[in-house]
Short mmCIF file of C-alpha atoms in Angstrom, two decimals:
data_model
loop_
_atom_site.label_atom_id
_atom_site.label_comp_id
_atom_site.label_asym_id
_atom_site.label_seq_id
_atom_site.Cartn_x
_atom_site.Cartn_y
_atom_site.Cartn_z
CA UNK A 392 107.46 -185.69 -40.43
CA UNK A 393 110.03 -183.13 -41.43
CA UNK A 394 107.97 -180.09 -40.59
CA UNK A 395 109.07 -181.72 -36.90
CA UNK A 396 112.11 -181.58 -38.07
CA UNK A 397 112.04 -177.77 -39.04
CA UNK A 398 109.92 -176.60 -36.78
CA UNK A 399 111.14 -173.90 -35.01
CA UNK A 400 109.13 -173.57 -32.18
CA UNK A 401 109.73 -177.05 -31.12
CA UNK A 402 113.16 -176.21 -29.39
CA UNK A 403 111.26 -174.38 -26.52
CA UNK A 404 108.56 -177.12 -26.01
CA UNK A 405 108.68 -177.47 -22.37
CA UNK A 406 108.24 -181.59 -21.14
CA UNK A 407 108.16 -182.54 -17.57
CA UNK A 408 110.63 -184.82 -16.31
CA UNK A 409 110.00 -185.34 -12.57
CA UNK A 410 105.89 -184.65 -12.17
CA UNK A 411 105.16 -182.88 -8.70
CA UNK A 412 101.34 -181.90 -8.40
CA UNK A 413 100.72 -179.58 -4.95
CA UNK A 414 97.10 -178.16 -4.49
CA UNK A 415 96.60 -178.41 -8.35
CA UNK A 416 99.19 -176.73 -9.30
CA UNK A 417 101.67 -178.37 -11.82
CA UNK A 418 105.50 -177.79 -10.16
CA UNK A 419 106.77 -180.12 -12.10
CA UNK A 420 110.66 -180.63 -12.45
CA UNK A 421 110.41 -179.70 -16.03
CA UNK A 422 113.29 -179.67 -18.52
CA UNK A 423 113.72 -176.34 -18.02
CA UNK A 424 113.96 -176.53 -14.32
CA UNK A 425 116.90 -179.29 -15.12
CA UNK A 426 118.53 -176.00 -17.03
CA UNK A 427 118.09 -174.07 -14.28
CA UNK A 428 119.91 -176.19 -11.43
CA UNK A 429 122.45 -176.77 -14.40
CA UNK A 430 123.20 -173.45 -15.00
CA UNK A 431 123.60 -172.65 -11.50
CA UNK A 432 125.94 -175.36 -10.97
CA UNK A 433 127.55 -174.21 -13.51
CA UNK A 434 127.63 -170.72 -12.85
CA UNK A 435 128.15 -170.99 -8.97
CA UNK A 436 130.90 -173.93 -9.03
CA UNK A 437 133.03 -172.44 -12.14
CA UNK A 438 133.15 -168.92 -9.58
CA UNK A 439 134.19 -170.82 -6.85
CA UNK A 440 136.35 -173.39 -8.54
CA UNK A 441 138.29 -170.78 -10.22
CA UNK A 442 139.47 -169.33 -7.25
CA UNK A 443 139.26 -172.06 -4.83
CA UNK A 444 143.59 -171.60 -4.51
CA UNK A 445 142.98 -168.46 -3.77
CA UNK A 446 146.72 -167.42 -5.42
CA UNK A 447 147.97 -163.70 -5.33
CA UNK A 448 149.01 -164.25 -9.18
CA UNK A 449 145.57 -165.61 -10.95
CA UNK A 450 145.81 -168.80 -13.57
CA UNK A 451 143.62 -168.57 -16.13
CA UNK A 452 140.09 -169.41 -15.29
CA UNK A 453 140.91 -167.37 -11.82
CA UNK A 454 141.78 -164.32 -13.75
CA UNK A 455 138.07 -165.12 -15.97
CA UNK A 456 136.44 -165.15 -12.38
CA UNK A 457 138.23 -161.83 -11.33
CA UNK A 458 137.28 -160.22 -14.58
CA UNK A 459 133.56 -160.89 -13.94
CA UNK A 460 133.31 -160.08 -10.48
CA UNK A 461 135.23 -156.82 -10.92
CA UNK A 462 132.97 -156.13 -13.76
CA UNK A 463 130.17 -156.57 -11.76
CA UNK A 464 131.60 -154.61 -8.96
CA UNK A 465 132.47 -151.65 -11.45
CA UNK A 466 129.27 -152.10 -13.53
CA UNK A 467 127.12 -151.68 -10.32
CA UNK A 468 129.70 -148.88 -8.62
CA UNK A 469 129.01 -146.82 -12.05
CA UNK A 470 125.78 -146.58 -11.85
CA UNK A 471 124.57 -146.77 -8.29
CA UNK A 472 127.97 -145.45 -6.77
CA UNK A 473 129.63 -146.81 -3.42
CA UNK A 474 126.36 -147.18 -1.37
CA UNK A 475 125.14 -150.02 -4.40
CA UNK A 476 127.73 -152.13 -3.36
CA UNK A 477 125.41 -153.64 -0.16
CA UNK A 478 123.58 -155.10 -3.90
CA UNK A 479 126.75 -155.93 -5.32
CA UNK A 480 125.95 -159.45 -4.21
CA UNK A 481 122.60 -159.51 -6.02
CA UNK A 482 123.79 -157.94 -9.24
CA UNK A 483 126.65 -160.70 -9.58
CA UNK A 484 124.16 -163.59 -9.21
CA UNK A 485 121.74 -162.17 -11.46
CA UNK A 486 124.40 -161.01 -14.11
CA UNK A 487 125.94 -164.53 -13.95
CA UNK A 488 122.79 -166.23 -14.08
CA UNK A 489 121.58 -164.80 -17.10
CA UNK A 490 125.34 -164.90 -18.67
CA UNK A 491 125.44 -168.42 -17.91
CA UNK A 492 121.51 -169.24 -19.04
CA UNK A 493 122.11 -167.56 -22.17
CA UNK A 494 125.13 -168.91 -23.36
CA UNK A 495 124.14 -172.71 -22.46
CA UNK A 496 121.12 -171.99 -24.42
CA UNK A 497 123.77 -172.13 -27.17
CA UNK A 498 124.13 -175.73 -27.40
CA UNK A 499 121.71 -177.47 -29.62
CA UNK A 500 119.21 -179.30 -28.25
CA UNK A 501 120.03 -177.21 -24.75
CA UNK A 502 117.19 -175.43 -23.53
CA UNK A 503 117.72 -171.56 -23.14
CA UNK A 504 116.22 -170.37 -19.74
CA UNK A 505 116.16 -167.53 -20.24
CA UNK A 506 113.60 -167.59 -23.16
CA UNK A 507 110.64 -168.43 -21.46
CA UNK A 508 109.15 -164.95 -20.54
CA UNK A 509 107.77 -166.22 -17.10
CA UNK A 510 111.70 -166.49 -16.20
CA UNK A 511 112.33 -163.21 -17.75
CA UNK A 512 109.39 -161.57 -16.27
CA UNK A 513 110.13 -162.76 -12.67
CA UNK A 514 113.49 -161.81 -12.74
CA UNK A 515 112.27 -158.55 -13.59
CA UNK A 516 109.57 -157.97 -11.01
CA UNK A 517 111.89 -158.94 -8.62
CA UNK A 518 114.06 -156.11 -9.72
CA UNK A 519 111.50 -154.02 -9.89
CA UNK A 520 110.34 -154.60 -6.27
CA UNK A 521 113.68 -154.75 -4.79
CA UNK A 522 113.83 -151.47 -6.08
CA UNK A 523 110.30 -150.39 -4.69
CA UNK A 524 111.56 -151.90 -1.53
CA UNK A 525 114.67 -150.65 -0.86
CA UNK A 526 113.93 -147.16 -1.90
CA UNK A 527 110.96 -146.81 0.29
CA UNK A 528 112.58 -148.15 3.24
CA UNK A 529 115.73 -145.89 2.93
CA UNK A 530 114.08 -142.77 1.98
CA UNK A 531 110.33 -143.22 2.86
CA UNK A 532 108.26 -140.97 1.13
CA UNK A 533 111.10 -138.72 -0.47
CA UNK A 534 111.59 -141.70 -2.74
CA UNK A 535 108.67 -140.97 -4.64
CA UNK A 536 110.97 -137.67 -5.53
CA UNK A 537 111.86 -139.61 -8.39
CA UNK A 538 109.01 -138.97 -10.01
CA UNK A 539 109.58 -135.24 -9.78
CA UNK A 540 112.58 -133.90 -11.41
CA UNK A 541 113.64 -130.73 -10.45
CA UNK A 542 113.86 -127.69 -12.24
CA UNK A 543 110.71 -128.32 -14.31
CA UNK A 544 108.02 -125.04 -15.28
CA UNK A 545 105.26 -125.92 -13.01
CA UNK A 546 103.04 -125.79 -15.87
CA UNK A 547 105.00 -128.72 -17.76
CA UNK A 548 104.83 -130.55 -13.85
CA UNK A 549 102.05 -132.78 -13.90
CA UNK A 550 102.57 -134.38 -17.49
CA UNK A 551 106.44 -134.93 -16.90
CA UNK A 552 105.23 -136.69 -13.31
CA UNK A 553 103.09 -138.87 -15.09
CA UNK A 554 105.55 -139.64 -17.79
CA UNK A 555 107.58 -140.58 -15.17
CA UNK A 556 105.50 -142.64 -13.65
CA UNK A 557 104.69 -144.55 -16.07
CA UNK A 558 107.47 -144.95 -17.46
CA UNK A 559 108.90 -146.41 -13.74
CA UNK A 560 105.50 -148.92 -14.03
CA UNK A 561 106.62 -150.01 -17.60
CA UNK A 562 110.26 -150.59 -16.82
CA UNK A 563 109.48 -154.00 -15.57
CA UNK A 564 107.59 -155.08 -19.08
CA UNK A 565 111.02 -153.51 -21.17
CA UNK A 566 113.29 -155.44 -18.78
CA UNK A 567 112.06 -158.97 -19.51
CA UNK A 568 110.78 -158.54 -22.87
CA UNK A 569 113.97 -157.45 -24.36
CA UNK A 570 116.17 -160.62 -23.20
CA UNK A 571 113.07 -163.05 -23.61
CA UNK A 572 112.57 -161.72 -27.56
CA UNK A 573 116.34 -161.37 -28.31
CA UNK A 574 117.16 -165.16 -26.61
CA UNK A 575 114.01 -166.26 -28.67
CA UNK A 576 114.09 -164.34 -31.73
CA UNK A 577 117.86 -165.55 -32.31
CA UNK A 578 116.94 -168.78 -31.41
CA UNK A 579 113.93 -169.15 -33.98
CA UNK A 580 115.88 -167.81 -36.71
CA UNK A 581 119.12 -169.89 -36.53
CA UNK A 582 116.72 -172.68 -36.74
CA UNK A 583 114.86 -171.44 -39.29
CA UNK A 584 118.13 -171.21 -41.57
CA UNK A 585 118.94 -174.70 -40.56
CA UNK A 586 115.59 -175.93 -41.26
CA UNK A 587 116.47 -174.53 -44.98
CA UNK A 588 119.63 -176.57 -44.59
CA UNK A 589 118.16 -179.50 -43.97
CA UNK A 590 115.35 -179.28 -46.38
CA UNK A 591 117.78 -178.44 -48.83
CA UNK A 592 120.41 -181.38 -48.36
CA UNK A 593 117.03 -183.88 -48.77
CA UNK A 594 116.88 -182.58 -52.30
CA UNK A 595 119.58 -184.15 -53.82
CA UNK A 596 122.84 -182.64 -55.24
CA UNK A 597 122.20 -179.81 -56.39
CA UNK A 598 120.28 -179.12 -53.12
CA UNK A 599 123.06 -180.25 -51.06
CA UNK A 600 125.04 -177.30 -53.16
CA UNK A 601 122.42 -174.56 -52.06
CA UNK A 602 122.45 -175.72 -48.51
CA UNK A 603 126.04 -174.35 -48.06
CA UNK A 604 124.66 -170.42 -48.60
CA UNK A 605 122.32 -171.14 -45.69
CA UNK A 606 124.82 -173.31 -43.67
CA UNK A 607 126.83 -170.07 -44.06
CA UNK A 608 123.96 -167.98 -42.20
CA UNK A 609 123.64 -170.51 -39.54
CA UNK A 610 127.43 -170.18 -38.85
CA UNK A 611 127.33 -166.56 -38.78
CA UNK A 612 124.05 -166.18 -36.50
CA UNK A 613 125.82 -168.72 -34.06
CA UNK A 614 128.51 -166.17 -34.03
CA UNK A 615 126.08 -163.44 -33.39
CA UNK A 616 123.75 -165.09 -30.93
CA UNK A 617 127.14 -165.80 -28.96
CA UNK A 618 127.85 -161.88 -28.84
CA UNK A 619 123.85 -161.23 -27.97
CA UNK A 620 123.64 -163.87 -25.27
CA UNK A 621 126.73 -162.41 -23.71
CA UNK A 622 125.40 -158.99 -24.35
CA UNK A 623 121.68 -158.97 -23.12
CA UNK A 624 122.84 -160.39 -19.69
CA UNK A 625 125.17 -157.71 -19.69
CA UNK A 626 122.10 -155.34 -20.45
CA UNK A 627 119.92 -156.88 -17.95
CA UNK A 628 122.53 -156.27 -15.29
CA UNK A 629 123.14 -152.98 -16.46
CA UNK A 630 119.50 -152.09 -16.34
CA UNK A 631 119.52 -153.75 -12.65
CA UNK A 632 122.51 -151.26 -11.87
CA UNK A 633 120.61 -148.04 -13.34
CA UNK A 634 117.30 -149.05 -11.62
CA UNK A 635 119.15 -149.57 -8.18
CA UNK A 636 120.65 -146.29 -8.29
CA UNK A 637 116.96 -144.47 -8.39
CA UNK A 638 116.38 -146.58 -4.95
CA UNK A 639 119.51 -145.30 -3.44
CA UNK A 640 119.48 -141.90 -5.09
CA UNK A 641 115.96 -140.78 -5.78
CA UNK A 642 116.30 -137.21 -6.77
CA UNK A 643 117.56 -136.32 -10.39
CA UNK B 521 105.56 -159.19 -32.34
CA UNK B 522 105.43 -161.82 -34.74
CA UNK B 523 104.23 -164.68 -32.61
CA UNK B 524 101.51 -162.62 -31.38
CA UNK B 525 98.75 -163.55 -33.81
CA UNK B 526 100.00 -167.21 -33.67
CA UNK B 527 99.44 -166.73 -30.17
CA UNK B 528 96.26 -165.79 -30.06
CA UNK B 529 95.14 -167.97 -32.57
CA UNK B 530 96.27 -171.07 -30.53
CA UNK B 531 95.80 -169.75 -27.12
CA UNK B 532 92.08 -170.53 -27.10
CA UNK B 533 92.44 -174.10 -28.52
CA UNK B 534 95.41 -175.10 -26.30
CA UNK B 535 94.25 -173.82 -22.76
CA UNK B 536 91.20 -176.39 -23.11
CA UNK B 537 93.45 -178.67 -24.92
CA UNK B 538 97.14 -178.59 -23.09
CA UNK B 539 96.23 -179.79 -19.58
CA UNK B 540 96.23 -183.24 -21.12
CA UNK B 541 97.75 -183.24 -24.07
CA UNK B 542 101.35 -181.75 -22.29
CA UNK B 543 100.28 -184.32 -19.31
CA UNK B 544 100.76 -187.18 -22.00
CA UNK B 545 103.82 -185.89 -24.28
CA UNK B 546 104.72 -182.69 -25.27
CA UNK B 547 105.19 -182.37 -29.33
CA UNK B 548 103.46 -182.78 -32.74
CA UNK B 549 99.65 -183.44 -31.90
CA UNK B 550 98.22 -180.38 -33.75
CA UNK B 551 98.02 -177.01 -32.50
CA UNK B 552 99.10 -176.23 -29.34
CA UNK B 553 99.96 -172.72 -26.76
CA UNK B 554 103.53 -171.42 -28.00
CA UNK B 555 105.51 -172.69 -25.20
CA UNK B 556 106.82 -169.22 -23.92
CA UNK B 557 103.39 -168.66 -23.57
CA UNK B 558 101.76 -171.63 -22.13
CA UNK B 559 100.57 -170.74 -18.73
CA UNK B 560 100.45 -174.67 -17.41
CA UNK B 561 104.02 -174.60 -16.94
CA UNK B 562 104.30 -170.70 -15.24
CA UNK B 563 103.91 -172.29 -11.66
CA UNK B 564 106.37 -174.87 -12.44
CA UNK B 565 109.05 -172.20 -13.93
CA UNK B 566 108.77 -170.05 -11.06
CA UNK B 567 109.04 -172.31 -8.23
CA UNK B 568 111.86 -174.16 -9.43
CA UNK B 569 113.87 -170.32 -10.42
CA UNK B 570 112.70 -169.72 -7.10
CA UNK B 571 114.53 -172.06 -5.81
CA UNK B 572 117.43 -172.19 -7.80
CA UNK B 573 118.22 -168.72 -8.10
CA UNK B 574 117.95 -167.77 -4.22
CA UNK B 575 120.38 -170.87 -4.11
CA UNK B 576 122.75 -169.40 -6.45
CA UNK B 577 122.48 -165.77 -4.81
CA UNK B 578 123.11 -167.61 -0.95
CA UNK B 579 125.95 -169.60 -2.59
CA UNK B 580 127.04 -166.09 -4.28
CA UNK B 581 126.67 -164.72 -1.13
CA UNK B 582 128.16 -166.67 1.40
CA UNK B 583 130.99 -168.22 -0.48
CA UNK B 584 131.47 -166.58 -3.75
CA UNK B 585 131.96 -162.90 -2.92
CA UNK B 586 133.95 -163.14 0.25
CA UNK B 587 136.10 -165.82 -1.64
CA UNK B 588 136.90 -163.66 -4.88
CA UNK B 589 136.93 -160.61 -2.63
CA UNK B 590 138.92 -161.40 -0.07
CA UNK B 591 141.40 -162.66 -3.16
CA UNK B 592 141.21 -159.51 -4.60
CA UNK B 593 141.60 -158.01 -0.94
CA UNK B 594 144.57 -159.71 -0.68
CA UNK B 595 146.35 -158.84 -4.02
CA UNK B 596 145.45 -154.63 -3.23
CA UNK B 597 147.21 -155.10 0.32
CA UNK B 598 149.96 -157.10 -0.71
CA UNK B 599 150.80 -154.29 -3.71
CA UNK B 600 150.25 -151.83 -1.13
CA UNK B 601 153.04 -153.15 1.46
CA UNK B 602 155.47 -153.92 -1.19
CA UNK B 603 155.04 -150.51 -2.24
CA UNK B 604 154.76 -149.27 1.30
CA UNK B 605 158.59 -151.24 1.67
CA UNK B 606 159.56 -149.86 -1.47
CA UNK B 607 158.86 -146.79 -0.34
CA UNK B 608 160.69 -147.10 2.65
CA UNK B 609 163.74 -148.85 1.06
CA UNK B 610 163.54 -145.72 -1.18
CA UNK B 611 163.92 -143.30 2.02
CA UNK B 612 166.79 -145.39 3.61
CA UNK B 613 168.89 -145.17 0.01
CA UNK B 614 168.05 -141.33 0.06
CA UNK B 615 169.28 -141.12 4.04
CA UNK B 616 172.39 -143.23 3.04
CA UNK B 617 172.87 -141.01 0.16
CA UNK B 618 172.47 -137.64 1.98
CA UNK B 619 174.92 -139.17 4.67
CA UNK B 620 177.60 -140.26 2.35
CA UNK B 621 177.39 -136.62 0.26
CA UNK B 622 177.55 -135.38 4.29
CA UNK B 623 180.45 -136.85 5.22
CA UNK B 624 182.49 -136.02 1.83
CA UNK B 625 181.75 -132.54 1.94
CA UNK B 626 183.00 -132.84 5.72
CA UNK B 627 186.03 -134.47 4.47
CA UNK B 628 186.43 -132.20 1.78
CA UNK B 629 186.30 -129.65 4.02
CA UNK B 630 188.87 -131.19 6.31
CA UNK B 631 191.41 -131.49 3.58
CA UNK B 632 191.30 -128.05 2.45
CA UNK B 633 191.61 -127.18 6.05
CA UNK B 634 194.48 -129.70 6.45
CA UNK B 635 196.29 -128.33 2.99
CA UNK B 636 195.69 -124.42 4.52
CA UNK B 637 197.78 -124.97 7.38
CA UNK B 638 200.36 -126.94 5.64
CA UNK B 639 200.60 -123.77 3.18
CA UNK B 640 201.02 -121.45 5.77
CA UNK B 641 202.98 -123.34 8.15
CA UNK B 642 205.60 -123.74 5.02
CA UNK B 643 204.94 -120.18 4.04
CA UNK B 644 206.17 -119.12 7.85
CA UNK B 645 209.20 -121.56 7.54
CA UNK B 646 210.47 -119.88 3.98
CA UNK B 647 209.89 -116.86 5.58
CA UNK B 648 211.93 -117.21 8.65
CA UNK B 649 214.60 -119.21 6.89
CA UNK B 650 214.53 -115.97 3.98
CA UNK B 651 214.95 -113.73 7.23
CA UNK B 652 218.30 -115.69 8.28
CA UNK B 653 219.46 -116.23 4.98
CA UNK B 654 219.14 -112.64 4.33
CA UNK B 655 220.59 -110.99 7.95
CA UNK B 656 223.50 -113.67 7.54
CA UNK B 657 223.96 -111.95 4.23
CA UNK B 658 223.80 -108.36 5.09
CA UNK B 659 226.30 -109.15 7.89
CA UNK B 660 228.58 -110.77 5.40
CA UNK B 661 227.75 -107.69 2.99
CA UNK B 662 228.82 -105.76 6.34
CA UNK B 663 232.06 -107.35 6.96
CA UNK B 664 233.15 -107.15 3.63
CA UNK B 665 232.83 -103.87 3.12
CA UNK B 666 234.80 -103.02 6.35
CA UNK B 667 237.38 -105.56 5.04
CA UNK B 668 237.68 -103.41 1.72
CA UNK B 669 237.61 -100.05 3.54
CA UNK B 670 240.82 -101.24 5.41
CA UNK B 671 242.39 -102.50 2.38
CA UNK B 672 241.89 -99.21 1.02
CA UNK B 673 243.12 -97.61 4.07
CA UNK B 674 245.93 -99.37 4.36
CA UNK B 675 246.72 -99.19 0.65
CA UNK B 676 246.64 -95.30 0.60
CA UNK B 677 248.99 -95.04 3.24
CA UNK B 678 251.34 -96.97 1.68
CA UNK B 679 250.64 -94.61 -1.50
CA UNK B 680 253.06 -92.04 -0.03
CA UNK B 681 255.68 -93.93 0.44
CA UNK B 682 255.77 -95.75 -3.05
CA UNK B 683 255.27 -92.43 -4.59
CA UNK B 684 258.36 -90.29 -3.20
CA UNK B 685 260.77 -93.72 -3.83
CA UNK B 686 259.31 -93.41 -7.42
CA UNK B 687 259.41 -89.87 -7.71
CA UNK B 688 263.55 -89.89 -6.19
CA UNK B 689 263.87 -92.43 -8.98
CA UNK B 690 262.61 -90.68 -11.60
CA UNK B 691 264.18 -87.17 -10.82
CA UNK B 692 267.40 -89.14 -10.61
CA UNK B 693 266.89 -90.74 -14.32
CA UNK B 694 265.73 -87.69 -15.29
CA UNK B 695 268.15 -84.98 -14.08
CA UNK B 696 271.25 -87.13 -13.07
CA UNK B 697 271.37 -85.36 -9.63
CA UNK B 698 270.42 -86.31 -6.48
CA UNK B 699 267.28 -84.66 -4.92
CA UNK B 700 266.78 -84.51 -1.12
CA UNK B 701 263.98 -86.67 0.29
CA UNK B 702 262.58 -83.45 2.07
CA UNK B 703 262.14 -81.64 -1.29
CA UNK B 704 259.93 -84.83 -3.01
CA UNK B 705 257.93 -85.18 -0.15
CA UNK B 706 256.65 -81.60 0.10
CA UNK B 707 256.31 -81.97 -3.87
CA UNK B 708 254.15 -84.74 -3.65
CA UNK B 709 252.22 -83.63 -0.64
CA UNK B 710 251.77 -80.54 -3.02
CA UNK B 711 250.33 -82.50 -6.08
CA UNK B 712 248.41 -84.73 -3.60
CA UNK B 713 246.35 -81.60 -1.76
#
């Protein structure tokens, strides 16, 4: 009964709420799809709320939606220069998705999105492909140039080519995996030091005493998973940006 | 990574096992697929971010962007006309400036031109008035002189006469006798030559 309690695994336990079957396949309006239409809402209604007056001097939350957009904008204009900016609307939606996903995933008993690596993964791939896509269809063949730096001994060639290459094949697999662990790892261990809490504060007074060094912890992880939720989107994003600018500027 | 071995461990159990035991209730019945991992929910997860996150990027999009753009849009042109006005406001204080400095040094100008002819219309004036005072003098000086070369005519002539009487006198005081007027004169012309 109170390994339920402590187990921290059980947070990301996935339980349908509306069941939709189609062809055998379970789509199922699943807790975690109720996350995701929140955190849209969320994400897509604070944007426009905040500057629904549309004033020359921003209020607060207008200023907040300013600051994200521009950051966006200048995230994505770093990286993949003027031309990036036809992606600009892509980069904000992903960037405020996974913002947004992340930090809801915050509250307890909130599902995180973004820790189920299916999420992670597609988000990915679809990076990846956009990438694929877009590159080929602007530069054709030449985009494969990115493969081949320039200025390399011919001798050296064929290995840097194929380091290249598969490093480009593995980017997808480093993408998702690094906000799926971080969103989960954090997750797992705040709950583990609260599991210690609570197990702890069952044992009487002197437990109760010992739970505070824990409690502690658990404070100062919520802190830090704060700072990595908002951080990892930004690092998805970023790695968005970076992988955008090889489809719009191939050569090294 | 650390759930790996978990994973693997449960993996074969719950694939047989999850398709019903997640259909009834999700939660403490034994060993089950860690949920990250459990594959019965992957077509579930991907339709509904499917949907929800092509949502968010048409909403993004179509209202979002333009809306927080065209804000920002807004902001850059109105800085740039009020500094475009500033600017201009700037060039008419300079113009007024340049015209005011214009029209003192003009006037400045004027004055000293003004004060010039004043000098030398008042330097003409003593000049001529020095020219009468001074001619009027010199004639005066002229006169005067003539005046005192008469006197002195006149009072030489009369020298002669005064003389003899005096002389008569004194040769009479002196010798008792009378001397004839003839005699004194030709003595007196005598000492006079």
């Amino acid at each position: 009964m109170a390994a339920d309690k402590v187990d921290p695994i059980h947070q990301f336990h996935i339980h349908t709420l509306v069941p939709i079957h189609i062809g055998g396949y379970d789509f199922s309006f699943t807790n975690y799809a109720l996350f995701m239409v929140i955190v849209v809402v969320i994400a897509g209604g604070g944007l426009y709320w905040a500057c629904v007056s549309r004033s020359v001097v921003p209020g607060r939350a207008q200023s907040v939606a300013e600051i994200l957009y521009e950051f966006s904008a200048s995230m994505l204009r770093d990286s993949a220069g003027a031309e990036g900016m036809r992606f600009f609307p892509f980069i904000l939606t992903l960037f405020m998705f996974t913002l947004v996903a992340n930090l809801i995933g915050m509250f307890p008993y909130f599902p995180t999105v973004t820790s189920q690596i299916v999420v992670t993964v597609a988000l990915a791939l679809l990076v990846f492909f956009m990438v694929l896509i877009a590159g080929l269809m602007r530069h054709g063949l030449h985009f494969f140039k990115l493969f081949v730096p320039s200025g390399i001994p011919i001798v050296v060639l064929p290995l840097v080519v194929a380091i290249e290459i598969i490093s480009f094949l593995t980017r997808p697999v480093s993408h998702s995996v690094r906000l799926f662990a971080n969103m989960l790892a954090g997750h797992i261990t705040i709950k583990v030091f609260a599991g210690f809490v609570f197990s702890l504060g069952t044992l009487g007074a002197l437990g109760v005493a010992g739970a505070i060094l824990p409690m502690i912890m658990v404070i100062g992880l919520t802190a830090l998973e704060i700072l990595i939720a908002a951080l990892q989107a930004y690092v998805f994003a970023m790695l968005a940006c970076i992988y955008i600018n090889d489809a719009i500027h191939p050569g090294h | 990574m650390f759930v790996s071995p978990a994973f693997a461990e449960n993996a074969t159990a719950a694939s047989a096992q999850s398709k019903t035991t997640t259909a009834t209730q999700a939660g403490h019945s034994g060993p089950e697929a860690f949920p990250p991992f459990d594959s019965t929910y992957f077509p579930s997860a991907l339709l509904w971010l499917a949907i929800t996150f092509i949502a968010f990027y048409i909403f993004v999009k179509r209202v979002v962007v333009p809306q927080i753009g065209g804000v920002l849009e807004n902001r850059r042109e109105k800085i740039a006309s009020d500094l475009r006005n500033a600017g201009r406001m700037k060039e008419e204080a300079d113009a007024a400036i340049a015209a005011y400095e214009q029209e003192l040094a003009a006037a400045r100008a004027h004055a000293g031109e003004i004060g010039q002819k004043a000098r030398d219309e008042a330097k003409i004036a003593a000049e001529a008035e020095r020219r009468k005072i001074e001619a009027s003098l010199e004639d005066k000086l002229a006169r005067a002189e003539k005046r005192i070369a008469e006197i002195r005519a006149s009072a030489m002539k009369d020298v002669g006469a005064v003389a003899e009487q005096t002389a008569s006198l004194i040769v009479e005081k002196l010798t008792g006798g009378q001397s004839s007027k003839a005699e004194i004169a030709a003595a007196l012309s005598s000492v006079r030559e």
